[in-house]
Amino acid sequence: MRSGVRALFLAASLAMISSGCGESASPYYGTTKRTGKSVSTFYVNAGVEPEVIDPGRAAEAVGTMLAGHMFEGLATYDPVDAHPTQGVATAWDKSDDNRLFRFHLRKDALWSDGKTVTAHDFAFAWGRVLRPSLASRTAAVLYVLLNGELYQRGQLKVTKGSTGVVGAPADNAAPVTTVAAGAAVRILKTEGEYSQIALHRRLPTFDASRPPEPEEAKPAPLGWVPSSALEESPSVLGVRAVDDETLEIEAEHPTPYLLDLTCYSALSPMRRDVVEPLESAGKVDDLNRPENVVGNGAYRIVDWKFRYEIAMEKNPRYWRADKLKIDRIVWMMLEDYRSTLNLYKAGDLDYIGDNASIPPETMPFVETKKDFRRSYYLAVAFYSLNTKKPPLDDVRVRRALNLGLDKQQLVDRVTRSGQIPATHYVPDFTGSGYADVAKADKAAGTDPFSGPGMDFDPERARALLREAGYEIDKDGEDYKVRKFPPLEILYNTNEGNRAIAVAIQSFWRKHLGIQVAVRNEEWKVMLKNIQEGSFQIGRGGWIAEYNHPETWLDTFLSFSPQNQTGWGDPEFDRTMKEAAQTADPTESIRKFRVAEKIAVDAMVKIPLYFYTRNVLIKPWVRGFHPNPRNTHHAQWLWIDETGAAKEAPAMPPLDFAPPGPFAPKAAPPGEAP
């Protein structure tokens, strides 16, 4: 699209709030004629400027979406219902207990510079995501690997060489014992330049007949060694390349959803020879520059105009490049959704995008149109509370704020997009057995997330504030609270986010007498401030990385990079570990629900609603199917300007055959069996 045309619409957007005036008779929203554009170019709104597009570091929706177009994992999402289909892998094997996995890679998978994609690229990339020094906010998704959590937390290293152990830090006496070079050790504590260690024997064997050593609750200290004698080594992790075409995984616990997880962008391969020179030079952010992005996905980035648009072109070396019907994608960076609608209405956007929202005031009109699509979405909206700052350090205040919100009214009158009010964090329609357990609990009247203490209850909210030491008086029809510290809601710039913040501000003022300021910031600035703890109440949301409750609940772990609330609870951490290690699927889900109740009781994130996705897509776009992941890769899409062609993806997805048994396979040369 010509920049002048775009500028014209952007300038006029506020004056052109799309009410559909004069077009009520049309069954579609806006033009149904696509003129002046190539049928192989797709125009879509990304929503906001991505934080990063490096798949190992991208943690927010836009960055992971763009990374998913440039990189491909072992599996990729089906275009209709988003189940895992063949990506770089063509087949897989697994053990009966869902603990060991083997993936067989295709020989025709190439990087955009022509080199072959190998199992070594996956092993390197996964180890990189877990590397403590990278501080990836997506690292928790790879805690499924044996030793993944300990390694990422910096608590598991190997000795650089033969190392003498002493009885105390800086002890000048003779070593108590000597640890051989390459030994895996747990770091129990660090004082100055010394670390207290214990030997770690729970190492991957990749052998179904040899279960891993049981985890030691309290490893026996061996003594102290210089911290400089230890180093990070991904050799302790449960992933290895047996050869160029075979990747093996040993999980920390039974992981029946592992195939689904391999679709997620953080598990994409990356090339060591591309990444390490930039990281060694302290230029990790340069991996976001188009000239440094070497991907293996269907598309490659060719241009990035800051806060304007990103252009991608077909990767000619992609293994299905000859079947792609979209040769070029133009991602616009439109934060204003009224502008998005106006450009869509005029035909300058083919699709409003996975991350755009339809302004609530237009919804009653727009949802009647044939190009409107609505689907439930595996995502939850919430407000994070900084528990390090008063008065939010008091759980009674946090619970009061939650009970003081009329969430039904919020979705009915403010968002108006069919969302489901949320009292907890995991959508009730989540897979892996969660939906079945949630349904059974409701039928039995034992649902832990409904009833008193969960639903809107301003009277109980005021009682909690009084218990916390704040007096509340009636003030006309409203209330007034005495000596309550000021609060502020931080949200990223967007009219929909502002409307929600103002509504919540009003609820708390009316029902609790609390005065709250609202402040907006550009997306990346807001993310940075929340990560650094420079906020009180921050807008947030979590989209499923895989279809299992763990993806939401991991963000509450005391050591999770995604936990920016300052809260941690050993009981929650322990319950999460027990749930993950429980082999029986139903019992495992019930334990995850117990952990979720602990998080809800702490109320460090106020759940607002479970998302729906409400989008507009032009009738000439084929291959688009609403799905609970809101994942719509352009490789499946195509343009039919006649609108007469049958609905079908651009190319048929390739399903996996059922997994084979995890039979023994020789270890790589030089590696211990």
mmCIF file of C-alpha atoms in Angstrom, residues 74-302:
data_model
loop_
_atom_site.group_PDB
_atom_site.id
_atom_site.type_symbol
_atom_site.label_atom_id
_atom_site.label_comp_id
_atom_site.label_asym_id
_atom_site.label_seq_id
_atom_site.Cartn_x
_atom_site.Cartn_y
_atom_site.Cartn_z
ATOM 1 C CA LEU A 74 9.730 -29.919 15.048
ATOM 2 C CA ALA A 75 5.963 -29.584 14.653
ATOM 3 C CA THR A 76 3.700 -26.784 13.466
ATOM 4 C CA TYR A 77 0.062 -25.936 14.130
ATOM 5 C CA ASP A 78 -2.648 -27.295 11.847
ATOM 6 C CA PRO A 79 -4.543 -24.392 10.202
ATOM 7 C CA VAL A 80 -8.021 -25.631 11.206
ATOM 8 C CA ASP A 81 -7.885 -26.725 14.850
ATOM 9 C CA ALA A 82 -4.214 -26.020 15.694
ATOM 10 C CA HIS A 83 -3.252 -29.611 16.532
ATOM 11 C CA PRO A 84 0.451 -30.379 15.933
ATOM 12 C CA THR A 85 1.383 -31.438 12.389
ATOM 13 C CA GLN A 86 4.717 -32.086 10.698
ATOM 14 C CA GLY A 87 7.269 -29.314 10.736
ATOM 15 C CA VAL A 88 10.976 -30.093 10.599
ATOM 16 C CA ALA A 89 10.185 -33.529 12.034
ATOM 17 C CA THR A 90 8.486 -36.211 9.937
ATOM 18 C CA ALA A 91 8.021 -38.845 12.650
ATOM 19 C CA TRP A 92 8.444 -39.341 16.375
ATOM 20 C CA ASP A 93 8.781 -42.060 18.978
ATOM 21 C CA LYS A 94 7.967 -42.043 22.677
ATOM 22 C CA SER A 95 8.223 -44.242 25.731
ATOM 23 C CA ASP A 96 5.101 -45.686 27.311
ATOM 24 C CA ASP A 97 5.426 -43.353 30.307
ATOM 25 C CA ASN A 98 5.700 -40.186 28.154
ATOM 26 C CA ARG A 99 9.152 -39.440 29.517
ATOM 27 C CA LEU A 100 11.438 -40.184 26.555
ATOM 28 C CA PHE A 101 10.962 -38.915 23.020
ATOM 29 C CA ARG A 102 12.805 -39.182 19.714
ATOM 30 C CA PHE A 103 12.188 -36.985 16.661
ATOM 31 C CA HIS A 104 13.257 -37.838 13.132
ATOM 32 C CA LEU A 105 14.078 -34.758 11.048
ATOM 33 C CA ARG A 106 13.474 -34.304 7.344
ATOM 34 C CA LYS A 107 16.507 -34.127 5.087
ATOM 35 C CA ASP A 108 15.138 -31.268 2.974
ATOM 36 C CA ALA A 109 14.783 -28.728 5.807
ATOM 37 C CA LEU A 110 17.107 -25.802 5.024
ATOM 38 C CA TRP A 111 18.036 -22.493 6.591
ATOM 39 C CA SER A 112 17.395 -19.339 4.605
ATOM 40 C CA ASP A 113 21.105 -19.213 3.682
ATOM 41 C CA GLY A 114 20.984 -22.756 2.262
ATOM 42 C CA LYS A 115 22.564 -24.758 5.089
ATOM 43 C CA THR A 116 20.800 -27.891 6.337
ATOM 44 C CA VAL A 117 18.726 -27.751 9.526
ATOM 45 C CA THR A 118 20.054 -30.396 11.918
ATOM 46 C CA ALA A 119 19.171 -31.876 15.285
ATOM 47 C CA HIS A 120 22.237 -30.039 16.645
ATOM 48 C CA ASP A 121 20.488 -26.726 15.854
ATOM 49 C CA PHE A 122 17.567 -27.740 18.072
ATOM 50 C CA ALA A 123 19.784 -28.967 20.919
ATOM 51 C CA PHE A 124 21.779 -25.724 20.807
ATOM 52 C CA ALA A 125 18.673 -23.517 20.691
ATOM 53 C CA TRP A 126 16.956 -25.231 23.618
ATOM 54 C CA GLY A 127 20.105 -25.083 25.718
ATOM 55 C CA ARG A 128 20.396 -21.398 24.860
ATOM 56 C CA VAL A 129 16.841 -20.655 26.042
ATOM 57 C CA LEU A 130 17.710 -22.285 29.373
ATOM 58 C CA ARG A 131 21.086 -20.580 29.692
ATOM 59 C CA PRO A 132 20.902 -18.450 32.875
ATOM 60 C CA SER A 133 22.884 -15.598 31.314
ATOM 61 C CA LEU A 134 20.306 -15.199 28.518
ATOM 62 C CA ALA A 135 17.530 -14.592 31.077
ATOM 63 C CA SER A 136 14.891 -15.661 28.560
ATOM 64 C CA ARG A 137 11.370 -15.003 29.797
ATOM 65 C CA THR A 138 10.196 -18.119 27.954
ATOM 66 C CA ALA A 139 12.668 -20.421 29.718
ATOM 67 C CA ALA A 140 10.026 -22.062 31.906
ATOM 68 C CA VAL A 141 8.489 -23.827 28.881
ATOM 69 C CA LEU A 142 11.667 -25.936 28.711
ATOM 70 C CA TYR A 143 11.612 -26.916 32.359
ATOM 71 C CA VAL A 144 10.077 -30.109 30.965
ATOM 72 C CA LEU A 145 13.624 -31.167 30.043
ATOM 73 C CA LEU A 146 15.420 -33.191 32.682
ATOM 74 C CA ASN A 147 17.405 -30.705 34.822
ATOM 75 C CA GLY A 148 15.963 -27.768 32.866
ATOM 76 C CA GLU A 149 14.799 -25.833 35.911
ATOM 77 C CA LEU A 150 17.962 -26.346 37.996
ATOM 78 C CA TYR A 151 20.155 -25.394 35.051
ATOM 79 C CA GLN A 152 18.199 -22.252 34.174
ATOM 80 C CA ARG A 153 18.234 -21.098 37.798
ATOM 81 C CA GLY A 154 22.030 -21.380 37.833
ATOM 82 C CA GLN A 155 21.991 -24.194 40.394
ATOM 83 C CA LEU A 156 23.493 -26.930 38.214
ATOM 84 C CA LYS A 157 26.946 -26.644 36.633
ATOM 85 C CA VAL A 158 29.930 -28.829 35.755
ATOM 86 C CA THR A 159 33.528 -28.614 36.876
ATOM 87 C CA LYS A 160 35.916 -27.113 34.344
ATOM 88 C CA GLY A 161 38.755 -29.385 35.444
ATOM 89 C CA SER A 162 39.785 -31.569 38.327
ATOM 90 C CA THR A 163 38.760 -29.457 41.327
ATOM 91 C CA GLY A 164 39.841 -29.613 44.978
ATOM 92 C CA VAL A 165 37.042 -29.257 47.532
ATOM 93 C CA VAL A 166 37.699 -27.503 50.832
ATOM 94 C CA GLY A 167 35.767 -27.460 54.064
ATOM 95 C CA ALA A 168 34.973 -23.750 54.116
ATOM 96 C CA PRO A 169 35.229 -20.683 51.835
ATOM 97 C CA ALA A 170 38.814 -19.574 51.322
ATOM 98 C CA ASP A 171 39.988 -22.497 53.479
ATOM 99 C CA ASN A 172 43.780 -22.758 53.141
ATOM 100 C CA ALA A 173 43.855 -26.315 54.443
ATOM 101 C CA ALA A 174 44.400 -29.287 52.171
ATOM 102 C CA PRO A 175 41.372 -30.211 50.012
ATOM 103 C CA VAL A 176 38.904 -32.547 51.677
ATOM 104 C CA THR A 177 38.385 -34.349 48.383
ATOM 105 C CA THR A 178 38.805 -33.866 44.654
ATOM 106 C CA VAL A 179 36.039 -33.749 42.042
ATOM 107 C CA ALA A 180 36.877 -34.981 38.554
ATOM 108 C CA ALA A 181 36.698 -32.759 35.512
ATOM 109 C CA GLY A 182 33.242 -32.534 33.926
ATOM 110 C CA ALA A 183 31.385 -33.637 37.041
ATOM 111 C CA ALA A 184 27.839 -32.307 37.434
ATOM 112 C CA VAL A 185 27.377 -30.470 40.729
ATOM 113 C CA ARG A 186 24.516 -28.744 42.509
ATOM 114 C CA ILE A 187 25.278 -25.269 43.816
ATOM 115 C CA LEU A 188 23.766 -25.061 47.288
ATOM 116 C CA LYS A 189 24.920 -21.564 48.174
ATOM 117 C CA THR A 190 27.501 -18.998 47.157
ATOM 118 C CA GLU A 191 29.610 -16.810 49.435
ATOM 119 C CA GLY A 192 31.980 -14.364 47.827
ATOM 120 C CA GLU A 193 34.073 -16.199 45.245
ATOM 121 C CA TYR A 194 33.245 -19.682 46.544
ATOM 122 C CA SER A 195 30.304 -22.032 45.998
ATOM 123 C CA GLN A 196 29.135 -24.844 48.223
ATOM 124 C CA ILE A 197 28.464 -27.902 46.061
ATOM 125 C CA ALA A 198 26.942 -31.368 46.107
ATOM 126 C CA LEU A 199 27.397 -34.060 43.496
ATOM 127 C CA HIS A 200 24.438 -34.343 41.112
ATOM 128 C CA ARG A 201 23.708 -37.836 39.864
ATOM 129 C CA ARG A 202 20.294 -37.240 38.280
ATOM 130 C CA LEU A 203 21.563 -36.991 34.732
ATOM 131 C CA PRO A 204 19.936 -37.972 31.426
ATOM 132 C CA THR A 205 20.451 -41.537 30.249
ATOM 133 C CA PHE A 206 18.036 -41.536 27.272
ATOM 134 C CA ASP A 207 17.351 -45.121 28.226
ATOM 135 C CA ALA A 208 13.747 -46.219 28.828
ATOM 136 C CA SER A 209 14.955 -49.131 30.968
ATOM 137 C CA ARG A 210 16.897 -46.851 33.328
ATOM 138 C CA PRO A 211 14.725 -44.312 35.113
ATOM 139 C CA PRO A 212 16.606 -41.257 36.373
ATOM 140 C CA GLU A 213 18.040 -41.159 39.855
ATOM 141 C CA PRO A 214 15.442 -39.940 42.380
ATOM 142 C CA GLU A 215 15.690 -36.252 43.140
ATOM 143 C CA GLU A 216 17.354 -35.474 46.442
ATOM 144 C CA ALA A 217 15.253 -33.181 48.593
ATOM 145 C CA LYS A 218 18.332 -32.081 50.552
ATOM 146 C CA PRO A 219 21.560 -32.865 48.701
ATOM 147 C CA ALA A 220 24.469 -33.616 51.026
ATOM 148 C CA PRO A 221 27.046 -30.803 50.876
ATOM 149 C CA LEU A 222 30.431 -31.944 49.608
ATOM 150 C CA GLY A 223 32.297 -28.749 50.442
ATOM 151 C CA TRP A 224 33.381 -25.513 48.805
ATOM 152 C CA VAL A 225 35.113 -24.794 45.493
ATOM 153 C CA PRO A 226 36.045 -21.563 43.725
ATOM 154 C CA SER A 227 33.052 -20.431 41.652
ATOM 155 C CA SER A 228 35.477 -19.844 38.790
ATOM 156 C CA ALA A 229 36.099 -23.622 38.681
ATOM 157 C CA LEU A 230 32.492 -24.205 37.567
ATOM 158 C CA GLU A 231 30.774 -23.511 34.241
ATOM 159 C CA GLU A 232 27.407 -23.828 32.538
ATOM 160 C CA SER A 233 27.140 -26.877 30.312
ATOM 161 C CA PRO A 234 24.007 -27.973 28.432
ATOM 162 C CA SER A 235 25.328 -31.540 28.627
ATOM 163 C CA VAL A 236 23.333 -31.908 31.859
ATOM 164 C CA LEU A 237 20.049 -31.252 30.020
ATOM 165 C CA GLY A 238 17.639 -33.879 28.754
ATOM 166 C CA VAL A 239 18.117 -33.096 25.062
ATOM 167 C CA ARG A 240 20.734 -34.397 22.643
ATOM 168 C CA ALA A 241 21.407 -34.706 18.928
ATOM 169 C CA VAL A 242 22.157 -38.372 18.228
ATOM 170 C CA ASP A 243 23.064 -37.417 14.676
ATOM 171 C CA ASP A 244 22.068 -34.685 12.203
ATOM 172 C CA GLU A 245 18.596 -36.132 11.741
ATOM 173 C CA THR A 246 17.748 -37.499 15.196
ATOM 174 C CA LEU A 247 16.885 -35.504 18.319
ATOM 175 C CA GLU A 248 16.240 -37.191 21.654
ATOM 176 C CA ILE A 249 14.527 -35.751 24.701
ATOM 177 C CA GLU A 250 14.406 -36.982 28.280
ATOM 178 C CA ALA A 251 11.740 -35.176 30.251
ATOM 179 C CA GLU A 252 11.851 -34.191 33.902
ATOM 180 C CA HIS A 253 8.462 -35.855 34.398
ATOM 181 C CA PRO A 254 5.790 -37.498 32.215
ATOM 182 C CA THR A 255 4.959 -34.938 29.534
ATOM 183 C CA PRO A 256 2.073 -36.148 27.368
ATOM 184 C CA TYR A 257 1.769 -32.703 25.733
ATOM 185 C CA LEU A 258 5.366 -32.549 24.494
ATOM 186 C CA LEU A 259 4.495 -32.818 20.774
ATOM 187 C CA ASP A 260 2.135 -29.859 21.166
ATOM 188 C CA LEU A 261 4.857 -27.896 22.971
ATOM 189 C CA THR A 262 7.309 -28.324 20.080
ATOM 190 C CA CYS A 263 5.099 -26.036 17.945
ATOM 191 C CA TYR A 264 5.858 -23.074 20.220
ATOM 192 C CA SER A 265 8.314 -20.530 18.837
ATOM 193 C CA ALA A 266 10.718 -20.766 21.810
ATOM 194 C CA LEU A 267 11.464 -24.364 20.777
ATOM 195 C CA SER A 268 12.511 -23.337 17.266
ATOM 196 C CA PRO A 269 16.031 -24.229 16.107
ATOM 197 C CA MET A 270 18.775 -21.623 15.945
ATOM 198 C CA ARG A 271 22.230 -21.704 14.422
ATOM 199 C CA ARG A 272 25.216 -21.606 16.763
ATOM 200 C CA ASP A 273 27.450 -19.944 14.132
ATOM 201 C CA VAL A 274 24.905 -17.129 13.706
ATOM 202 C CA VAL A 275 24.063 -16.564 17.364
ATOM 203 C CA GLU A 276 27.325 -16.944 19.268
ATOM 204 C CA PRO A 277 29.431 -14.291 17.452
ATOM 205 C CA LEU A 278 26.804 -11.634 18.230
ATOM 206 C CA GLU A 279 26.320 -12.779 21.814
ATOM 207 C CA SER A 280 30.083 -12.887 22.405
ATOM 208 C CA ALA A 281 30.295 -9.292 21.181
ATOM 209 C CA GLY A 282 27.523 -8.249 23.580
ATOM 210 C CA LYS A 283 25.140 -7.626 20.680
ATOM 211 C CA VAL A 284 22.324 -10.084 21.371
ATOM 212 C CA ASP A 285 19.739 -7.476 20.322
ATOM 213 C CA ASP A 286 21.280 -7.445 16.840
ATOM 214 C CA LEU A 287 19.605 -10.817 16.302
ATOM 215 C CA ASN A 288 16.480 -8.729 15.685
ATOM 216 C CA ARG A 289 18.039 -6.910 12.737
ATOM 217 C CA PRO A 290 16.761 -8.235 9.378
ATOM 218 C CA GLU A 291 20.273 -8.769 8.022
ATOM 219 C CA ASN A 292 21.117 -11.060 10.968
ATOM 220 C CA VAL A 293 17.976 -13.189 10.961
ATOM 221 C CA VAL A 294 18.724 -16.620 9.507
ATOM 222 C CA GLY A 295 15.516 -18.617 9.783
ATOM 223 C CA ASN A 296 14.122 -21.924 8.613
ATOM 224 C CA GLY A 297 10.463 -20.926 8.385
ATOM 225 C CA ALA A 298 8.224 -20.155 5.435
ATOM 226 C CA TYR A 299 9.132 -16.452 5.415
ATOM 227 C CA ARG A 300 12.159 -14.230 5.933
ATOM 228 C CA ILE A 301 12.197 -10.650 7.111
ATOM 229 C CA VAL A 302 13.412 -8.177 4.478
#
